[in-house]
Every structure is written in C-alpha cells, then in structure tokens.
Amino acid sequence: KLCGYLQKLSGKGPLRGFRSRWFVFDPRRCYLYYFKGPQDPLPLGHLDIASACFSYHQPEAGATAAGDEPAAFEVHSPGGAVTVLKAATRQDMTYWLQELQQKRWEYCNNLDAAKRDSRTSSTPSDFSKGLVAKDNPGTTLSQNASTERARNILAVETSPTDLVGEQAASQPAPVQASAINFSLKQWSTEIKNSMSSLRKGSNENRKSVFYTTEEWELLDPTPKDLEDSMALEEKRKHLAEGNKGLTSSAFPFDFGRTPHKARRPLKDIIGSSKNRNSSDSSPTEWCSGNGNRLVSELQMKYQSQQEELEKLKKDLLSQKELVRLLQQTVRSSQYDKYFATHLCEGIPKDTLELLHQKDDQILGLNNQLEKLNLEKDSLQQEIKNLKCKVGELNERLGMLMETIQAKDEVIMKLSRQLSECEDSTSSQSGAINSPTATCTSKELQELDRLKDNLQGYKTQNKFLNKEILELSTLRRNAEAREREWQAKYTSLEAKLCQIESKYLILLQEMKTPVCSEDQSPAREVITQLLEDALKAEPNEQPEQAFFKPHLVSEYDIYGFQTIPEDDDEEKLVAKSRALDLRSLSLSENREISTGVKWENYLASTMNRDMMRCVELKNLIRSGIPHEHRSKMWKWCVSLHIKKFKDSAVPGYFQILLQKALEKPNPASKQIELDLLRTLPNNKHYSSPTSEGIQKLRNVLLAFSWRNPDIGYCQGLNRLVAIALLYLEQEDAFWCLVTIVEFFMPRDYYTKTLLGSQVDQRVFKDLLSEKLPRLHAHFEQYKVDYTLITFNWFLVVFVDSVVSDILFKIWDSFLYEGPKVIFRFALALFKYKEEEILKLQDSMSIFKYLRYFTRTILDARKLTAIAFGDLNPFPLRQIRNRRAYHLEKVRLELTELEAIREDFLRERETCVEKRDLISDDEEDS
C-alpha cells in the first residue's frame, strides 16, 4: 500500500507554507488522497494521478551528496493546477515519483484493456473473489517491447525510508522549519490561553479580592490632586502610627485613580514634551549655524525630562507605600473587629491583659522586622553601587589588557618580519609550494562538486526521459482510443440508419392497401426484419469485431444467459428485454452515478473501519457497484455473525467439509440431484464440469453437517449459488448460515416449512394494508397469489426478477435483513398494480402473476417504491404478526396431525381401508 508523510505547499499570503499531510494512494480510481493525519476519517482532498505528470528541479551543489535534504517535486494536474509536494529526503522523493509513475502506467493500461472489451461492464473490473471475478481477469495491453525495455532502463532503483509505508502511521509527522514557526506561534497562543484559564481558576479560589473595572495606567495628576493626595497620605500615616506592626496583605488594589478629566497617560506626557521641544526650536536658530548651542539645549532638556521621570517614579513608589499602609489599616481593623466580637466574650481579665501584652510584643517585633528590612534594602543598594564600580574597574582593566595585547602583537609582528628577513631563501621556497597546495585542494573540491552535480542531473534526466516516454505512450493510447470510439460511433450510426430505413419501408407497406393477406409485401418485410434481428453475428476479424458494437451479449456480467436458444418468439422477447436493460444502464451512466458517491465513501474509510450509518444504508439501497460487491457482501455477512465466527475454531468450514467428504449424510443424495437444476441458465452452473458446481457441492455438504435439523432443503442451493458469484466458498458458507440461522425464523427451511407459511400470512396482512385495492381484486376473483410469492421468500427472488434487480435486492437484504423481502414483494405488486387491476378473470390474473416480475426492468423506480412509497415499515409490526400467525399455524398443524392419526387408526380397524397407503409411507 502506497502511503506515507509528505509536505504539501498550501495556504495564501503570509500563511503560505509547507504542512505535513498523510498521503494514501487509491488504486481503484488512481487518486492520491491526503489527510491531516493517519487516523483522520475524511480526506482533505485528492490528486488525480491518472491524468497528471510529474517534475522536479535539480538542487544546488552539495545537496545531492548530503542525501538527507528535503526534496520537492511538482504534480501537474489538468487545467494548469500545480501541486508542490516535499519529501523528507531525496530518497523518499525518488521512491514516490517512481511508484506514482508505475501506478499511473498500470491504471491507464488496465483501463484501456477494459474498454477494449465491449462485452464487459463499463467500469474496470476490480474484483478479487467469487465466480464473477473469473470472467474479468485484469489483463493489460501488450505494449511495445522497446517501450517496456526503455522504461526498465530509465528506472532508478531506490528503497523508501521509515516515512513511507503503513509503518509510518505509527511515527510522528515530520515538521519543516517554516511549519515550526507557525506551530510554535500556535503553541504559544494555546499556552497563553491555558495560563489565563488557570489564573482565572486560581482567582476564583481566593477570598477578599478587590476587582477593578478599569486598567491601571501611569497618570500625570494636577498640582491640586497632588496636594490632596499628600494631605491624605499624612492622615493615613498618623493612623498607621497607632496601628504599627500590622502585616502586609496581598490584596490586588486599584491605586492612582484620579477623576476622568484629570487623567493623562504617560505617553501623552512624552508626546507633549516632544511637541514642546519641537516648538521651542525655531527655524532661524538652525539657519544661524549654532549647532553646538542647540545640542547643549537638547541635552539640558533631555536631562530635565529624565529628572521629571525620576520624580514620577518616586511619586509612584510613594503611592505604592500608601496602598501598603492602607492595606495594613484594613487588616488591623478586621483583626480588631474579630477580636472584639468573638474572642473577648467569656475571657477573664487577666487573660486579656496577657493577650494585649503579647500583641504589643508582636507589634514591637514587627517594627524591628521592618527596620531590618529597610537596612537590608539599603545594604542591597550599596552592593549594587559597589558592583557598578567593580564593573567600571573591570572595563578599565579590559581596556588596559587590550592595549597590552595590541602591543604584544606589534612586537610579534616585528619579530616575524625579522625572522623572515633572516631566512629569505627558505621562506621563498615555502611561499611557492603553499599556493600550489591551496590551488590543488580547491580544484579537488570543485571537481567533487561537479561530479555531484553531474550525478544529480543524470538522475533527473533519467526521470524526465521516462516521464516523457510514458506520457507519449499514454497520449498515443488516448488517440487510438479516441479513433476506436469514433469508429464505433460511426458503426452505430450506420446501423441506426439501416434500421430506420427498414422500418420506414415497413410503415409504407403497412399503409398501402392490399387485396389479400397472402399477397401483402409487408409480411415479407416483417419476415426479413425478424431474420435480421435473430440471426447470429457472423464471424469477423478481430479488428472488425472490435469496432462492431455488441449491444447484447450471450451472457450478462453475472453469467446468466440473456437470450434462450430454442424458441424464436421467446428469443425475440428476451433480446428486446436485454436491449431495454442496456438502454436503462446507459441512461443511468449519463446521469450523476452512485459510483461517485461510493468512491467518495470508500475513500473516507481508508483510515478507519466501516460502521453502520445512514449514509451507508442509503448507498446500499441504491445498489452496490459491480466492482465493490464482493468486498461489501463479505463485510455485511461478517457484520451479522462476527461474534459467532470469531468464537468458532480455526478452519471450521474445512473441518465440516472434510467430515462431509469422508462420511456422507442422508442429504448428500438430494444435494447431488439438485446441483445441475440450481441455475441451469447460468454458465457457472450449466455443466458438471463448471467451476461453480464443485463449490456449490462443498458449501451445501458442509452446511448439512453443521445443521443436521435442516440438512438440506430445496432452495438452499439457489441461495448458495448466488452467494458464490461474489464470494469464495467459506464466505458463501457463512452467508448461508447468516440467512438460515440469523435472518429467517426457525423452521423456515425444515420439512414442514413452518416459517415460510407464517411469512405468507404476514405478507397477506401487509398487502391488505398497503395495497387495499389490489388485495380486494385478488379476493374478488379468489386468486391465491401466495403460490407465486412463496418462492420469492424461500429463495429471495432468485429466478423471479431480472439479474440487475436481483442483485440490488440482495445488497439491501444482506445489510438490513429479511424485512427487505417484504418491501420488494409489495413493491413488485405496486409497480404493476394498474395492469393487474385491468385483468378481469382469475386465469388471466394467475397467468400474468407467473411472469410479470420478469417485465420489470427499472431498478431505480422499484427501489424508490420499496423504500419510499411503502413507508412507514416498522420491523416490530412484522415480528408481532409473525408471532400471531405462528400460533395459528401450529394449531392448524396440530389439528391436521390429529386427523391423520384418526385416519390411521380407522384404517387399521377397517378391512376395506387397510390396503390404502400414503405417498410418504410408500417412499419409506
């Protein structure tokens, strides 16, 4: 499976960059789907590889030799769209390009081969199991030997790394540098959001927190506000002296609040000072040339601004100290209030005095602590100053060291010059050899670089030549296919003109009056038209046969015979029916096919398992495409019996089959008799040597040993025969187990056929409810239609409807269960309700019921009736009616058994009846 991580260039503007995506190749449609990750159920998009071409650019020198540099390549889609993909290494890039080229080559060749065979389905065959798969082997066109040889020569052998293949799904996605910045930005945003949420949570757990409604900012208060604040500060200091020693509180407190009109941010102050500076300096001063004076004035203003800023900082510190004192005051008042209200009640006077003494001691210790803190701050400030001085001294020392080092270098330089002058001969020879060695090393490096470039260009040239070769071959195939379709279209048009000409002659002859029927030329025209319609196709050359349009083949895609061999009238009707089916299928293909929806759904399940859902049910009701039916039937069967199948011993089917072959049971004889009578009109079961006969025998024998209560019942052979068309032997065996033991009620296929009789009575009730006019019509003419519908239920419409409708019914039946049989049985009657109501005698009605289902060809209309017009259709109602009628049928069978026993006793006692014998006794 071709899958792995690639970087995809996406986005617009500043967000444009490479993002890591998980790519999966789908061989069914030759699409390269890309997901956000390996576990995502839905793809972000896809690339059509079948109609794309590939290219890449040669990297700079040295990148090829490294081998681990990321390598980008381009996928050019129809319409000019270019998708840029980047692999982690050049090795991965080469592997992806080789594989995508090979997949495109195989898909296009298989598509051409499928389209060459006009007798098969219009969709390329992609089955893997069942008898139908044997009819459509995946053949490819025989390509030119030189083309294949050239492709093999131009192929570059490479192996993928750990980032390609199914094992790459368990590894983290590679991240490129551009994606790192983007992801780090997202991570920082997420971290900020999480920290803000944590801070909110911590604030909620706090108590006595003061919240403010405005953000705090640096203010420029007016002089009056400063005087008021200073006076208020003096008062608070006096209050604080009476309550010394209170510990500080951690209350977030809003400070520096002034009236709204007096508030002025710090940036406005700076801006106004700049404006003042700009206004104070006049243009004439600039023109006078006194630059030094202007610079000095600017320095003085800058220093004044710095002093003003320091003053504001001191004011800010005083305001903070004021807030701290206010917090101490509030804390003290809360403490005194609590002490006065709660602790003083019931405490002796001596104890109170002792507590006051302790409080005084605590206050004194707090004052001492504050003094020590102040001394600590002063000492820390002195340490900072000393550190600054030490830093200055270190700078001076460094400057001196640099000076000394420079002088040392000058001395060393002079010493070297002196030594060079003394040894002039040796220095000259060394000076000649040194440039030669340097030049040689540079030339070697340049040679290695050119070799790397040459190897890279060779690889690129091979790939591009192979790409050009494949695209040229595919273009020639497309042109040949276009010519073939044009020839086929011309042949069809010519045939249509011939048919129109013959029918116009026929109409003209029918319009001409004649004296007698024997002399009518119209009879000759009609005879000639019948002969042309029924005659076999002549033997043609392969080239002519290819251009000849085969609208009706001998067998359909399921292996059923489309036209009988004996009766000419029946052959004409069958051929007309086959042409109508072909016309319906072609008209459906022209519309938006359900195949596109199926492909999209299957693409969405590439990274996950399929599950029951409304979307899947609607898709199955519309019909499973021919190429996906094998896979979906197997999944539906496993869906119903997965638990039981998993609990069975390994090789359960083979064990039963071996037991049946070694020791035949009583059902073996009847199974052998019914094998060739199962589906004689299907080529897979038409002769004893057919492959389906042996598989059918194996499945029926294994089931007869699994369920000895049933053993074998006529009808089981047809169920297995239909299942084997799309499933292998073991899967068909479990499909039969699902139908008999899980879908249908008990005793459905036993000798009494009790469950089948019950379902016929339930169906009568439903017909009277859903189609009351038709039910009254049957009752009026006393037509027992259950003689027809009994076989519908027993074998799920096998040999009752045309094959296309049959398999659509089986699609829904295997997914939803037996309720589908009731739906389609009612839908068949509703489809032809008006035609049946026109019949006015029991014989014509019964005769019509025997074949009317074969005249229904529009599967879409029938499905719409079954799942739309007949709603609501609750399963609970069917179960309740089954239980009701089951009791009635059992009572009737008990009464019949009692009558039979009375008859046997009477026969034993009566001499005249003693010689009578029943058919069952004669068989025994």
Tab-separated table of C-alpha atoms in Angstrom, residues 195 497 557 798 834:
chain	number	residue	atom	x	y	z
A	195	MET	CA	-2.390	30.045	31.578
A	497	CYS	CA	-29.787	4.369	-40.407
A	557	ILE	CA	-21.880	-9.782	-16.357
A	798	VAL	CA	-33.790	-15.910	-7.392
A	834	GLU	CA	-52.748	-0.856	-12.547
